[in-house]
XYZ file of C-alpha atoms in Angstrom:
708
model
C -0.097 0.220 -0.145
C 2.832 2.696 0.928
C 4.131 1.342 -2.642
C 1.406 1.932 -4.453
C 1.341 5.845 -2.445
C 5.150 6.203 -2.956
C 4.837 5.652 -6.577
C 1.210 7.520 -7.262
C 3.001 10.679 -5.738
C 6.061 10.239 -7.744
C 4.328 9.887 -11.069
C 1.866 13.251 -10.134
C 5.570 14.730 -9.104
C 6.874 14.652 -12.815
C 3.714 15.109 -14.175
C 3.336 18.467 -12.472
C 6.920 18.873 -12.869
C 6.215 18.523 -16.425
C 3.395 20.517 -16.702
C 5.694 23.206 -14.547
C 8.643 23.205 -17.099
C 5.795 23.424 -20.070
C 4.231 26.363 -19.255
C 7.420 27.695 -18.573
C 8.503 27.370 -21.854
C 5.068 27.938 -23.667
C 5.472 31.655 -21.536
C 9.247 32.289 -22.457
C 8.154 31.135 -26.610
C 5.451 33.862 -25.755
C 7.899 36.638 -23.656
C 10.292 35.582 -26.817
C 7.570 36.811 -29.602
C 6.627 39.252 -27.920
C 9.712 40.156 -27.606
C 11.159 40.201 -31.229
C 8.689 43.088 -31.855
C 10.879 45.552 -30.193
C 13.822 43.796 -31.256
C 13.203 43.712 -34.476
C 11.571 46.789 -34.631
C 9.265 47.500 -38.349
C 6.374 50.121 -37.389
C 4.161 51.524 -39.393
C 5.674 54.241 -41.266
C 4.023 56.854 -43.520
C 4.440 57.927 -47.030
C 5.580 61.384 -48.161
C 4.399 62.205 -52.047
C 6.347 65.200 -53.155
C 6.972 66.914 -56.162
C 9.466 67.361 -58.527
C 10.976 70.101 -56.216
C 10.424 67.983 -53.187
C 7.411 70.663 -51.886
C 4.992 67.656 -49.479
C 1.449 67.195 -51.303
C 0.950 64.593 -48.769
C 1.427 62.095 -46.253
C -0.723 59.190 -46.654
C -0.699 56.090 -44.041
C -3.414 53.943 -42.229
C -4.013 54.135 -39.287
C -1.331 56.096 -37.361
C 0.776 59.163 -39.083
C 4.345 58.461 -38.380
C 7.317 59.949 -39.671
C 10.770 57.424 -37.958
C 13.771 59.202 -36.558
C 16.945 58.060 -35.771
C 18.795 58.659 -32.266
C 21.220 60.421 -33.816
C 18.240 63.012 -35.398
C 16.821 63.910 -31.662
C 17.802 67.074 -29.567
C 19.885 65.849 -26.991
C 17.670 68.056 -24.802
C 14.542 66.202 -25.811
C 16.202 63.370 -24.329
C 16.903 64.613 -21.236
C 13.807 65.778 -20.917
C 12.287 62.774 -21.426
C 14.593 61.122 -18.873
C 14.016 63.867 -16.338
C 10.371 64.008 -16.122
C 10.000 59.770 -16.592
C 13.049 58.040 -15.666
C 15.948 59.769 -13.876
C 18.046 56.202 -13.337
C 17.527 55.057 -16.999
C 21.154 54.952 -18.356
C 21.942 53.102 -15.246
C 19.242 50.186 -15.036
C 19.083 47.149 -16.013
C 15.438 47.772 -17.569
C 13.763 47.723 -13.458
C 14.095 50.121 -10.964
C 13.278 48.395 -7.703
C 13.576 51.771 -5.709
C 10.785 53.243 -8.164
C 8.662 49.887 -7.351
C 9.141 49.212 -3.971
C 8.037 53.574 -3.558
C 5.029 52.561 -6.309
C 4.043 50.016 -3.418
C 4.223 51.661 -0.168
C 1.387 54.546 -2.296
C -0.698 50.937 -3.147
C -0.661 49.792 -0.266
C -1.608 53.199 1.713
C -4.363 53.701 -1.154
C -5.643 50.401 -1.331
C -5.378 50.115 -5.095
C -2.799 51.249 -7.546
C -2.153 54.586 -7.686
C 1.463 54.029 -9.160
C 3.233 51.893 -11.337
C 6.957 52.579 -10.919
C 7.870 51.852 -14.590
C 10.636 52.510 -16.589
C 10.874 54.243 -19.713
C 11.241 50.248 -20.873
C 8.773 49.339 -19.457
C 6.274 51.954 -20.697
C 7.491 51.120 -24.224
C 6.776 47.242 -23.098
C 2.974 48.917 -22.062
C 2.031 50.722 -25.504
C 3.779 48.610 -28.157
C 3.247 45.163 -26.305
C 0.725 45.328 -23.149
C -2.435 46.661 -22.201
C -3.036 49.151 -19.468
C -4.524 46.947 -17.230
C -3.426 47.716 -13.244
C -2.163 43.571 -12.695
C -0.049 41.700 -10.898
C 0.379 39.205 -13.708
C 0.658 41.621 -16.154
C 4.062 43.788 -13.947
C 5.323 40.403 -13.686
C 5.229 39.648 -17.667
C 6.200 43.675 -18.169
C 9.503 43.073 -15.842
C 10.782 40.078 -16.969
C 10.394 41.997 -21.073
C 11.711 44.369 -19.622
C 14.852 42.364 -18.622
C 15.115 40.319 -21.990
C 14.827 44.345 -23.964
C 17.878 45.390 -21.822
C 19.722 42.534 -22.819
C 19.288 42.546 -26.371
C 18.927 46.219 -27.232
C 20.920 49.451 -26.296
C 19.982 52.044 -24.241
C 20.287 54.578 -27.821
C 17.822 51.789 -29.547
C 15.587 51.796 -26.609
C 15.410 54.885 -26.373
C 14.691 55.422 -30.500
C 11.694 52.939 -30.428
C 10.344 54.842 -27.548
C 9.786 58.156 -29.174
C 8.921 56.908 -32.562
C 6.261 54.608 -31.263
C 4.603 56.926 -28.425
C 1.399 58.821 -28.815
C 1.228 62.748 -28.916
C -2.172 63.365 -30.045
C -3.998 64.763 -33.177
C -3.038 60.906 -34.568
C 0.975 62.110 -34.209
C 3.012 59.378 -33.880
C 6.288 59.471 -32.890
C 7.815 62.731 -31.769
C 9.378 63.942 -35.189
C 5.779 63.487 -36.436
C 4.705 65.953 -33.380
C 7.468 67.855 -34.396
C 6.975 68.916 -38.180
C 2.626 68.289 -37.329
C 2.990 71.227 -34.324
C 5.960 73.386 -35.254
C 5.842 72.584 -38.690
C 9.924 72.036 -37.783
C 12.897 69.665 -38.527
C 13.754 67.840 -35.406
C 17.380 69.459 -35.263
C 15.489 73.223 -35.299
C 13.327 72.962 -32.394
C 14.167 75.357 -29.185
C 14.064 74.198 -25.827
C 11.087 75.191 -24.967
C 9.540 73.032 -27.974
C 11.353 70.259 -26.998
C 10.005 70.583 -23.298
C 6.610 70.822 -24.861
C 6.539 67.251 -27.004
C 8.647 65.724 -23.809
C 4.994 66.309 -21.722
C 2.403 65.513 -24.651
C 2.766 61.631 -24.279
C 2.138 62.047 -20.774
C -2.264 62.543 -21.509
C -1.439 63.062 -24.877
C -5.585 64.044 -24.931
C -5.355 66.524 -21.967
C -2.041 68.846 -23.153
C -2.555 68.953 -26.745
C -1.693 72.265 -27.433
C -3.671 72.094 -29.965
C -7.199 72.384 -27.913
C -5.618 73.421 -24.515
C -2.301 75.506 -24.959
C -1.672 76.931 -21.682
C -1.598 73.576 -20.191
C 0.654 72.436 -22.326
C 2.786 75.395 -21.801
C 2.566 75.551 -17.939
C 3.360 71.043 -18.644
C 6.430 72.471 -20.392
C 7.560 74.770 -18.078
C 7.079 71.827 -15.068
C 9.595 69.803 -17.878
C 12.171 72.610 -17.753
C 12.404 73.403 -13.799
C 12.586 69.561 -13.776
C 15.588 69.404 -15.497
C 17.219 72.861 -13.926
C 16.481 71.132 -10.454
C 18.947 68.540 -11.841
C 21.034 70.424 -12.871
C 20.450 69.473 -17.132
C 19.982 73.057 -17.631
C 21.338 76.300 -16.838
C 19.453 79.206 -15.170
C 19.143 81.525 -17.874
C 18.594 78.536 -20.053
C 15.558 77.900 -17.318
C 14.451 81.951 -18.008
C 14.571 82.358 -21.463
C 12.328 79.241 -22.211
C 10.017 79.389 -19.726
C 8.820 83.180 -20.902
C 9.042 81.596 -24.655
C 5.620 81.242 -25.840
C 6.054 78.488 -29.453
C 3.052 78.753 -32.201
C 1.815 75.709 -32.761
C -0.351 74.797 -36.414
C -3.299 72.806 -36.784
C -1.862 70.850 -39.875
C -4.662 68.700 -41.782
C -3.609 64.796 -42.236
C -6.074 64.905 -45.320
C -5.055 65.459 -49.137
C -5.823 69.576 -49.150
C -3.186 70.151 -51.934
C -4.052 67.941 -54.978
C -5.960 65.630 -53.892
C -6.351 63.878 -57.326
C -2.829 63.533 -58.081
C -2.160 61.583 -54.382
C -5.184 59.301 -55.425
C -3.851 58.462 -58.494
C -0.288 57.833 -57.365
C -1.913 55.547 -54.698
C -4.103 54.055 -57.423
C -1.118 52.963 -59.962
C 0.688 51.292 -57.122
C -1.826 49.915 -54.894
C -0.710 46.121 -54.310
C 2.882 47.212 -56.057
C 5.291 47.607 -53.142
C 3.420 45.924 -50.001
C 1.043 48.374 -48.589
C 2.629 51.976 -49.634
C 0.500 54.273 -47.109
C 2.655 51.827 -43.806
C 6.233 51.732 -45.946
C 7.553 54.416 -45.469
C 8.697 55.327 -48.871
C 9.299 59.099 -50.585
C 7.876 58.669 -53.606
C 8.302 61.618 -56.125
C 5.899 62.629 -58.798
C 7.021 64.661 -62.010
C 4.510 67.465 -60.775
C 5.267 70.831 -60.598
C 2.650 71.909 -57.589
C 3.396 75.812 -58.942
C 1.873 74.485 -62.445
C -0.790 72.800 -60.585
C -1.743 75.815 -59.031
C -2.455 77.312 -62.010
C -3.532 75.047 -64.071
C -6.379 74.402 -60.941
C -6.983 78.335 -61.394
C -7.254 78.090 -65.215
C -10.267 74.991 -64.162
C -12.050 76.941 -61.838
C -11.657 80.421 -64.218
C -13.585 78.383 -67.162
C -16.019 76.657 -65.165
C -17.416 80.105 -63.938
C -17.042 81.254 -66.830
C -19.166 78.292 -68.796
C -22.034 77.937 -65.831
C -22.497 81.992 -65.884
C -23.037 81.266 -69.590
C -26.096 78.606 -69.162
C -27.159 80.156 -66.381
C -26.268 77.427 -63.809
C -25.568 77.123 -60.001
C -22.553 75.910 -59.932
C -23.104 73.731 -56.215
C -25.472 71.970 -58.557
C -24.702 71.930 -62.318
C -23.525 68.244 -63.890
C -21.069 70.463 -66.100
C -17.322 69.417 -65.133
C -13.708 69.480 -66.403
C -10.212 67.663 -66.703
C -6.643 69.465 -67.499
C -3.510 68.184 -67.557
C -0.505 69.720 -68.427
C 2.794 67.690 -69.609
C 6.304 68.514 -70.242
C 6.504 67.282 -74.227
C 10.606 66.194 -73.986
C 10.195 63.941 -71.017
C 6.477 63.122 -70.651
C 6.402 64.624 -67.152
C 2.715 65.595 -66.060
C 3.862 68.922 -64.688
C -0.093 69.957 -63.418
C -3.091 67.280 -63.168
C -6.807 69.058 -62.259
C -9.068 65.551 -61.754
C -12.002 68.043 -61.200
C -13.509 70.768 -60.481
C -15.154 69.914 -57.019
C -13.048 67.161 -55.414
C -14.969 67.468 -52.198
C -18.234 66.516 -54.245
C -16.693 64.166 -56.441
C -13.060 62.250 -56.088
C -13.699 60.218 -60.107
C -10.500 61.551 -61.767
C -11.909 62.815 -65.324
C -8.099 63.218 -66.430
C -7.290 58.924 -66.394
C -10.281 57.336 -65.527
C -12.861 59.224 -68.219
C -13.155 58.025 -71.698
C -15.169 60.875 -73.521
C -15.075 61.131 -77.659
C -12.175 63.476 -78.876
C -14.544 64.801 -81.925
C -12.934 67.666 -84.189
C -9.554 67.141 -81.865
C -8.869 63.735 -83.381
C -8.607 65.168 -86.483
C -4.496 66.423 -87.056
C -3.760 62.419 -86.653
C -6.124 61.962 -89.798
C -4.422 64.758 -91.889
C -0.937 63.653 -90.621
C -1.707 60.798 -91.901
C -2.135 62.620 -95.391
C 0.931 65.348 -95.128
C 3.081 61.867 -94.921
C 1.710 60.219 -97.724
C 2.569 62.816 -100.056
C -0.051 65.503 -99.376
C 0.801 69.693 -98.900
C -0.883 72.083 -96.718
C -1.831 73.735 -99.920
C -3.135 70.230 -101.321
C -6.891 71.088 -102.421
C -9.244 69.025 -100.705
C -13.368 68.391 -101.389
C -15.767 70.114 -99.443
C -18.602 69.200 -100.984
C -21.609 67.232 -99.696
C -21.444 63.619 -100.151
C -24.132 60.689 -98.277
C -22.710 57.040 -97.266
C -24.810 54.330 -97.727
C -24.708 51.393 -95.479
C -26.916 48.218 -94.372
C -27.457 48.142 -90.422
C -29.916 45.450 -89.403
C -30.950 44.179 -93.159
C -32.061 47.847 -93.644
C -30.371 50.607 -96.079
C -29.450 53.615 -94.648
C -27.761 57.226 -95.434
C -25.474 59.244 -93.464
C -25.634 62.874 -95.113
C -22.946 64.640 -92.561
C -22.723 68.619 -92.861
C -20.142 71.184 -91.834
C -21.505 72.831 -88.654
C -21.506 76.538 -90.848
C -24.401 74.746 -93.089
C -22.092 75.566 -95.887
C -19.867 73.984 -98.301
C -16.315 76.068 -99.928
C -16.611 73.443 -103.053
C -12.530 73.120 -103.260
C -10.605 73.879 -99.837
C -6.758 74.217 -99.180
C -5.914 70.857 -97.049
C -4.644 73.761 -93.952
C -8.190 76.324 -94.464
C -9.824 72.633 -93.920
C -7.725 71.449 -90.560
C -7.909 75.237 -89.651
C -11.464 76.078 -89.998
C -12.317 72.755 -88.658
C -14.301 71.794 -92.054
C -16.245 68.509 -91.379
C -16.983 67.280 -95.218
C -13.775 68.293 -96.133
C -12.320 65.759 -93.022
C -14.949 63.272 -94.470
C -14.222 63.244 -98.182
C -10.161 62.872 -97.384
C -10.959 60.030 -94.871
C -13.124 58.324 -98.385
C -9.607 59.264 -100.486
C -7.153 58.000 -98.021
C -9.055 54.617 -96.720
C -9.995 53.501 -93.152
C -7.551 51.091 -92.947
C -4.542 53.182 -94.370
C -5.893 55.025 -90.922
C -6.037 52.480 -89.077
C -2.814 51.029 -89.380
C -1.094 54.161 -88.869
C -2.756 54.897 -85.702
C -2.018 51.534 -84.522
C 1.725 52.756 -84.306
C 0.066 55.313 -81.141
C -1.543 52.554 -79.487
C -4.792 53.989 -79.855
C -7.826 51.929 -78.565
C -10.870 50.298 -80.034
C -10.207 52.662 -83.354
C -13.328 53.134 -85.849
C -13.678 50.498 -88.618
C -15.672 53.081 -90.151
C -15.944 56.673 -91.649
C -16.475 57.620 -87.783
C -13.296 57.893 -87.533
C -13.424 60.935 -89.003
C -14.971 62.654 -86.489
C -13.175 61.317 -83.776
C -15.722 58.463 -83.060
C -14.449 56.896 -80.371
C -13.847 56.736 -76.408
C -9.901 58.050 -74.912
C -9.135 59.714 -71.627
C -7.677 63.059 -71.706
C -4.075 61.462 -70.430
C -4.545 59.307 -73.516
C -4.958 62.675 -75.539
C -2.438 63.938 -74.118
C -0.204 60.380 -75.076
C -0.815 60.604 -78.683
C -0.911 64.591 -79.158
C 2.641 64.377 -78.568
C 3.381 63.717 -81.896
C 2.704 67.010 -82.499
C 4.733 68.256 -79.444
C 6.882 66.063 -79.604
C 8.572 66.391 -82.822
C 6.617 63.558 -84.240
C 8.317 61.485 -81.063
C 5.533 59.818 -79.286
C 6.041 59.798 -75.590
C 3.534 57.804 -72.768
C 3.094 60.432 -69.928
C 4.707 59.666 -66.078
C 3.622 61.030 -62.849
C 5.767 58.879 -60.376
C 10.047 59.853 -61.290
C 10.985 57.755 -58.699
C 10.309 56.265 -55.181
C 13.025 55.632 -52.280
C 12.338 53.141 -49.822
C 12.756 53.778 -45.792
C 16.189 53.190 -45.663
C 17.150 55.186 -48.678
C 17.620 53.112 -51.656
C 15.842 53.758 -54.714
C 13.094 50.935 -55.204
C 11.625 52.475 -58.273
C 12.331 54.504 -61.244
C 10.596 55.080 -64.480
C 11.606 55.425 -68.038
C 8.750 56.826 -70.247
C 7.666 54.846 -72.849
C 8.065 56.104 -76.378
C 7.771 55.779 -79.629
C 10.707 57.265 -81.764
C 9.485 59.111 -84.297
C 6.075 58.090 -85.562
C 6.609 60.980 -87.946
C 9.632 63.001 -88.973
C 10.552 66.643 -87.469
C 9.312 68.403 -90.761
C 6.770 66.538 -91.472
C 5.429 67.161 -87.715
C 5.906 70.801 -88.319
C 3.691 70.902 -91.200
C 1.487 70.198 -88.914
C 2.302 72.133 -86.234
C 2.282 75.379 -88.366
C -0.825 74.322 -89.033
C -2.826 74.193 -85.575
C -0.665 77.264 -85.389
C -2.634 78.675 -87.377
C -6.065 77.430 -85.780
C -5.188 79.787 -82.440
C -4.502 82.947 -84.885
C -7.405 82.742 -87.171
C -9.639 79.411 -86.640
C -11.382 77.926 -83.723
C -9.336 78.255 -81.499
C -8.782 81.939 -81.245
C -9.936 82.271 -77.247
C -6.480 79.930 -76.397
C -4.718 83.223 -77.850
C -1.721 84.563 -75.584
C 0.526 87.533 -76.249
C 4.385 86.783 -76.285
C 3.589 82.860 -77.259
C 3.636 81.001 -80.081
C 1.031 78.398 -78.931
C -0.557 75.415 -81.431
C -3.453 73.071 -81.141
C -6.864 72.209 -81.864
C -10.503 72.810 -80.580
C -12.608 68.969 -80.494
C -16.732 68.927 -80.123
C -19.020 66.449 -80.285
C -22.366 65.898 -81.783
C -24.803 68.099 -79.277
C -22.272 70.072 -78.325
C -21.573 66.606 -74.931
C -17.884 67.466 -75.176
C -16.106 70.023 -75.891
C -11.703 70.091 -75.695
C -8.763 71.683 -76.806
C -5.924 70.090 -76.837
C -2.702 72.002 -77.398
C 1.572 72.935 -76.827
C 3.590 75.217 -76.452
C 7.365 74.723 -78.101
C 8.254 73.154 -74.143
C 4.549 72.120 -73.099
C 1.753 69.986 -74.459
C -1.742 70.657 -72.464
C -5.698 69.097 -72.611
C -8.488 70.548 -71.819
C -11.699 69.251 -71.148
C -15.689 70.102 -70.414
C -18.628 68.488 -70.100
C -21.627 66.551 -68.367
C -20.758 63.902 -66.043
C -24.271 62.501 -67.072
C -23.222 62.448 -70.867
C -26.076 65.082 -71.448
C -25.410 68.086 -73.908
C -23.673 71.107 -72.255
C -25.736 73.598 -73.988
C -26.127 75.493 -77.118
C -23.247 76.573 -79.082
C -21.068 74.484 -76.487
C -17.998 74.211 -78.221
C -14.275 73.443 -77.372
C -13.439 76.768 -78.667
C -15.804 78.725 -76.130
C -15.696 75.979 -73.337
C -12.412 74.770 -73.277
C -10.077 77.238 -75.150
C -10.401 79.919 -72.052
C -8.843 77.574 -69.849
C -5.587 76.487 -71.858
C -4.885 80.102 -72.215
C -5.096 81.244 -68.414
C -2.604 78.583 -67.670
C -0.235 79.960 -70.582
C -0.584 83.684 -69.144
C 0.001 82.571 -66.101
C 2.694 80.316 -67.324
C 4.447 83.058 -68.568
C 4.662 85.474 -65.193
C 5.352 81.991 -63.041
C 8.934 81.554 -65.569
C 9.287 84.038 -67.891
C 11.699 82.285 -69.425
C 9.866 79.870 -70.996
C 10.876 79.212 -74.518
C 8.614 81.360 -76.529
C 8.730 80.004 -80.076
C 9.057 76.675 -82.378
C 12.746 75.934 -83.791
C 12.273 75.179 -87.618
C 13.650 71.608 -88.358
C 15.398 71.617 -91.586
C 13.772 70.364 -94.424
C 11.743 73.099 -94.058
C 10.752 75.007 -96.584
C 8.463 77.793 -97.983
C 7.501 78.602 -101.131
C 4.435 79.552 -103.418
C 1.321 77.604 -104.316
C -1.017 80.294 -106.377
C 0.080 83.217 -105.376
C -0.160 82.101 -102.000
C 2.996 81.340 -99.380
C 2.970 77.521 -97.863
C 5.650 75.251 -96.540
C 6.636 72.146 -97.978
C 9.077 69.520 -97.026
C 10.525 66.596 -99.616
C 8.076 64.295 -98.402
C 5.292 66.727 -98.955
C 5.587 69.235 -102.068
C 3.642 71.878 -103.287
C 0.826 70.990 -105.327
C 2.704 71.968 -108.705
C 6.200 72.001 -109.234
C 6.620 75.146 -109.528
C 8.235 76.350 -106.207
C 9.924 79.823 -105.472
C 11.452 80.534 -102.297
C 9.933 83.914 -100.434
C 10.060 84.917 -97.269
C 7.045 86.712 -95.791
C 4.303 84.853 -95.102
C 1.267 85.275 -96.711
C -2.092 87.118 -95.260
C -3.920 84.477 -94.027
C -8.153 84.417 -94.498
C -9.876 85.188 -91.602
C -13.433 83.633 -91.181
C -15.024 83.661 -88.420
C -16.407 79.708 -88.669
C -16.576 77.967 -85.339
C -15.526 74.448 -84.601
C -17.114 72.001 -86.411
C -19.527 68.960 -85.353
C -21.928 66.444 -87.714
C -24.943 65.133 -87.096
C -26.750 62.382 -88.775
C -29.793 64.060 -91.190
C -32.416 62.950 -94.280
C -30.998 63.379 -97.383
C -32.904 66.253 -98.879
C -31.113 68.850 -101.100
C -29.422 67.090 -103.564
C -27.596 70.500 -105.315
C -23.723 70.596 -104.665
C -23.282 66.927 -103.887
C -20.030 64.620 -104.239
C -20.751 61.115 -105.174
C -22.306 59.180 -103.087
C -20.433 55.804 -101.891
C -21.201 52.954 -100.262
C -19.220 52.248 -96.858
C -20.389 48.436 -96.096
C -17.143 47.940 -97.325
C -13.472 49.717 -95.732
C -13.827 52.969 -98.467
C -9.944 52.183 -99.307
C -11.379 49.053 -101.574
C -13.877 51.061 -103.458
C -12.651 51.591 -107.322
C -12.189 55.645 -107.646
C -11.211 56.755 -111.303
C -7.991 58.983 -111.215
C -8.494 62.964 -109.592
C -6.335 65.821 -111.109
C -7.029 67.084 -107.101
C -6.083 64.207 -105.713
C -4.157 61.753 -107.176
C -3.301 58.326 -105.967
C -0.904 58.107 -102.827
C 1.778 55.424 -101.900
C 0.082 54.045 -98.672
C 3.153 53.721 -96.036
C 2.334 50.616 -94.123
C 4.536 51.667 -91.506
C 5.472 55.387 -90.031
C 7.575 57.481 -92.323
C 10.700 57.077 -90.329
C 12.831 53.526 -89.957
C 13.281 53.077 -86.508
C 9.968 53.639 -85.676
C 8.007 50.876 -83.244
C 5.333 50.320 -81.422
C 5.116 50.972 -77.352
C 6.815 48.926 -75.533
């Protein structure tokens, strides 16, 4: 019997020991896992978005706004103030201060409950990062064990660095660097003694000592910090007196996107999931934006918008009218300014990048550039006569009878004048001459999506975003060389390494510089005396094209200076017509002009004239001065080199639109074409005014290629 009892006791003792060892191992592993979070400290750090000059656009973060500060960035007086107030023997103990604990126990016994914890800075860090604020004996024991382990693994400086980056300073500022920039708009190195003392005092009760809400309270707390530092000899009497008298200015800094919200949203959208969580990675994201130009772009949109709503007698707060604006540096593709809408608070939808609208007549230059590269010249006569097009829809014969905005015909009109005054019929007849498939094949080199397979290509019947228009319009602004707009130039990690750097995607020489200049010269006339007269700016050469779709649903102006390209769009978010005479020249061109006027004031040294490439000549055709190149000769062989420019026409045509109408008047009509099949397959007799052209199966330049 006795033996059984002994054996049973031994078994129980072994089981108890095993359980005790298991519990110890479990507790030790749990403590080790907790300690690892501080030893290998990787807090969530806010990322910052900057413009091309290093100006801050916004901080982006998930829950806690935190900027990380290395220990060597933190002012010595701030560290001394913290230690003086919270843990005077910090540099002497090993994580636990027995004297402070005994003092706290005596006070707790007298009070009958927990009133003082006696925690060191190390223990406070552990409590903030790893444990709860509950005043329980088990929590205090675990806290002490963790403190010993942390002190064994980390230096005192490393512990202070983690502490000052982890704690809250109120106003959703986490970390001393965040608080310094938020409250004082200063880097840590620029803080005064009083400002350091204020920051030392806040974490004790962030809401109670928040200087934005309780400024006097925060000053008094700071003075207590200064007095403590003086009393133990860490600052002099004169330093103390000087600091006590100081009343630092504090700023109410908004943490929301308020400078360039459309740009910030676009950056986050583009890099979502690509670099982990970009909001918590502590990245420096450099955009191509120039915030000075962004400001004048925003003003330009507001100016044109209020002018438009006044024109249509609408309430600016209730109207469905909206706008988009983007400016791009022609040579680099850098987006300098981007305004995605009139009011971000009403709608965060970015109309520059996310909307797809019909460009209308703003698309015509691509058709005319194709013609120029096939041998046409700006003086080549085009047929400006009505023409009907027969096609079959759902088994029924239909007739399309497009017309000019002005409801008249010119008969034959030079290619230059047809584009300057946006003549629909001349453009449609040009497409009929060239062939839809010819134009489609050419546009494929520009990476244009969803190109129409019918004659509607002549009138810009496809959906493109303003940013895409900026991309393809760069072939004119950049001497025949297309470049894809870019928004982010580089991203730097929290360690300071460049982890992302862009090189713009491009097509080398979609056309040659001399051929592109022929188009630029025509588009200069659009602004001088054509549909884009409202885009004129004194003192700088500008080129561009208006665009208006059927019934005035979309109004565009796409243009450029010798260095910067700008796309402006106006329309209603519900896709309904804007109103009477809502043309690109009337609505969008004023924003374009406003921007370039302010740009010249902002940057007086802006290049103001276009360079004329080699290979562009000036001759005379039918008594008028005109440009020509080797690839685009004058319509006849007679060329007389002259210097002066010919006097241009001064017509009052407005931008063109088209619509489907019933055929009634058959006078002044060209031959009816059947468009069930591509028109370039239609057999046509040679026309002395429009001789057959060699269709380029690739761009003029030999080194052109698809977008990579």
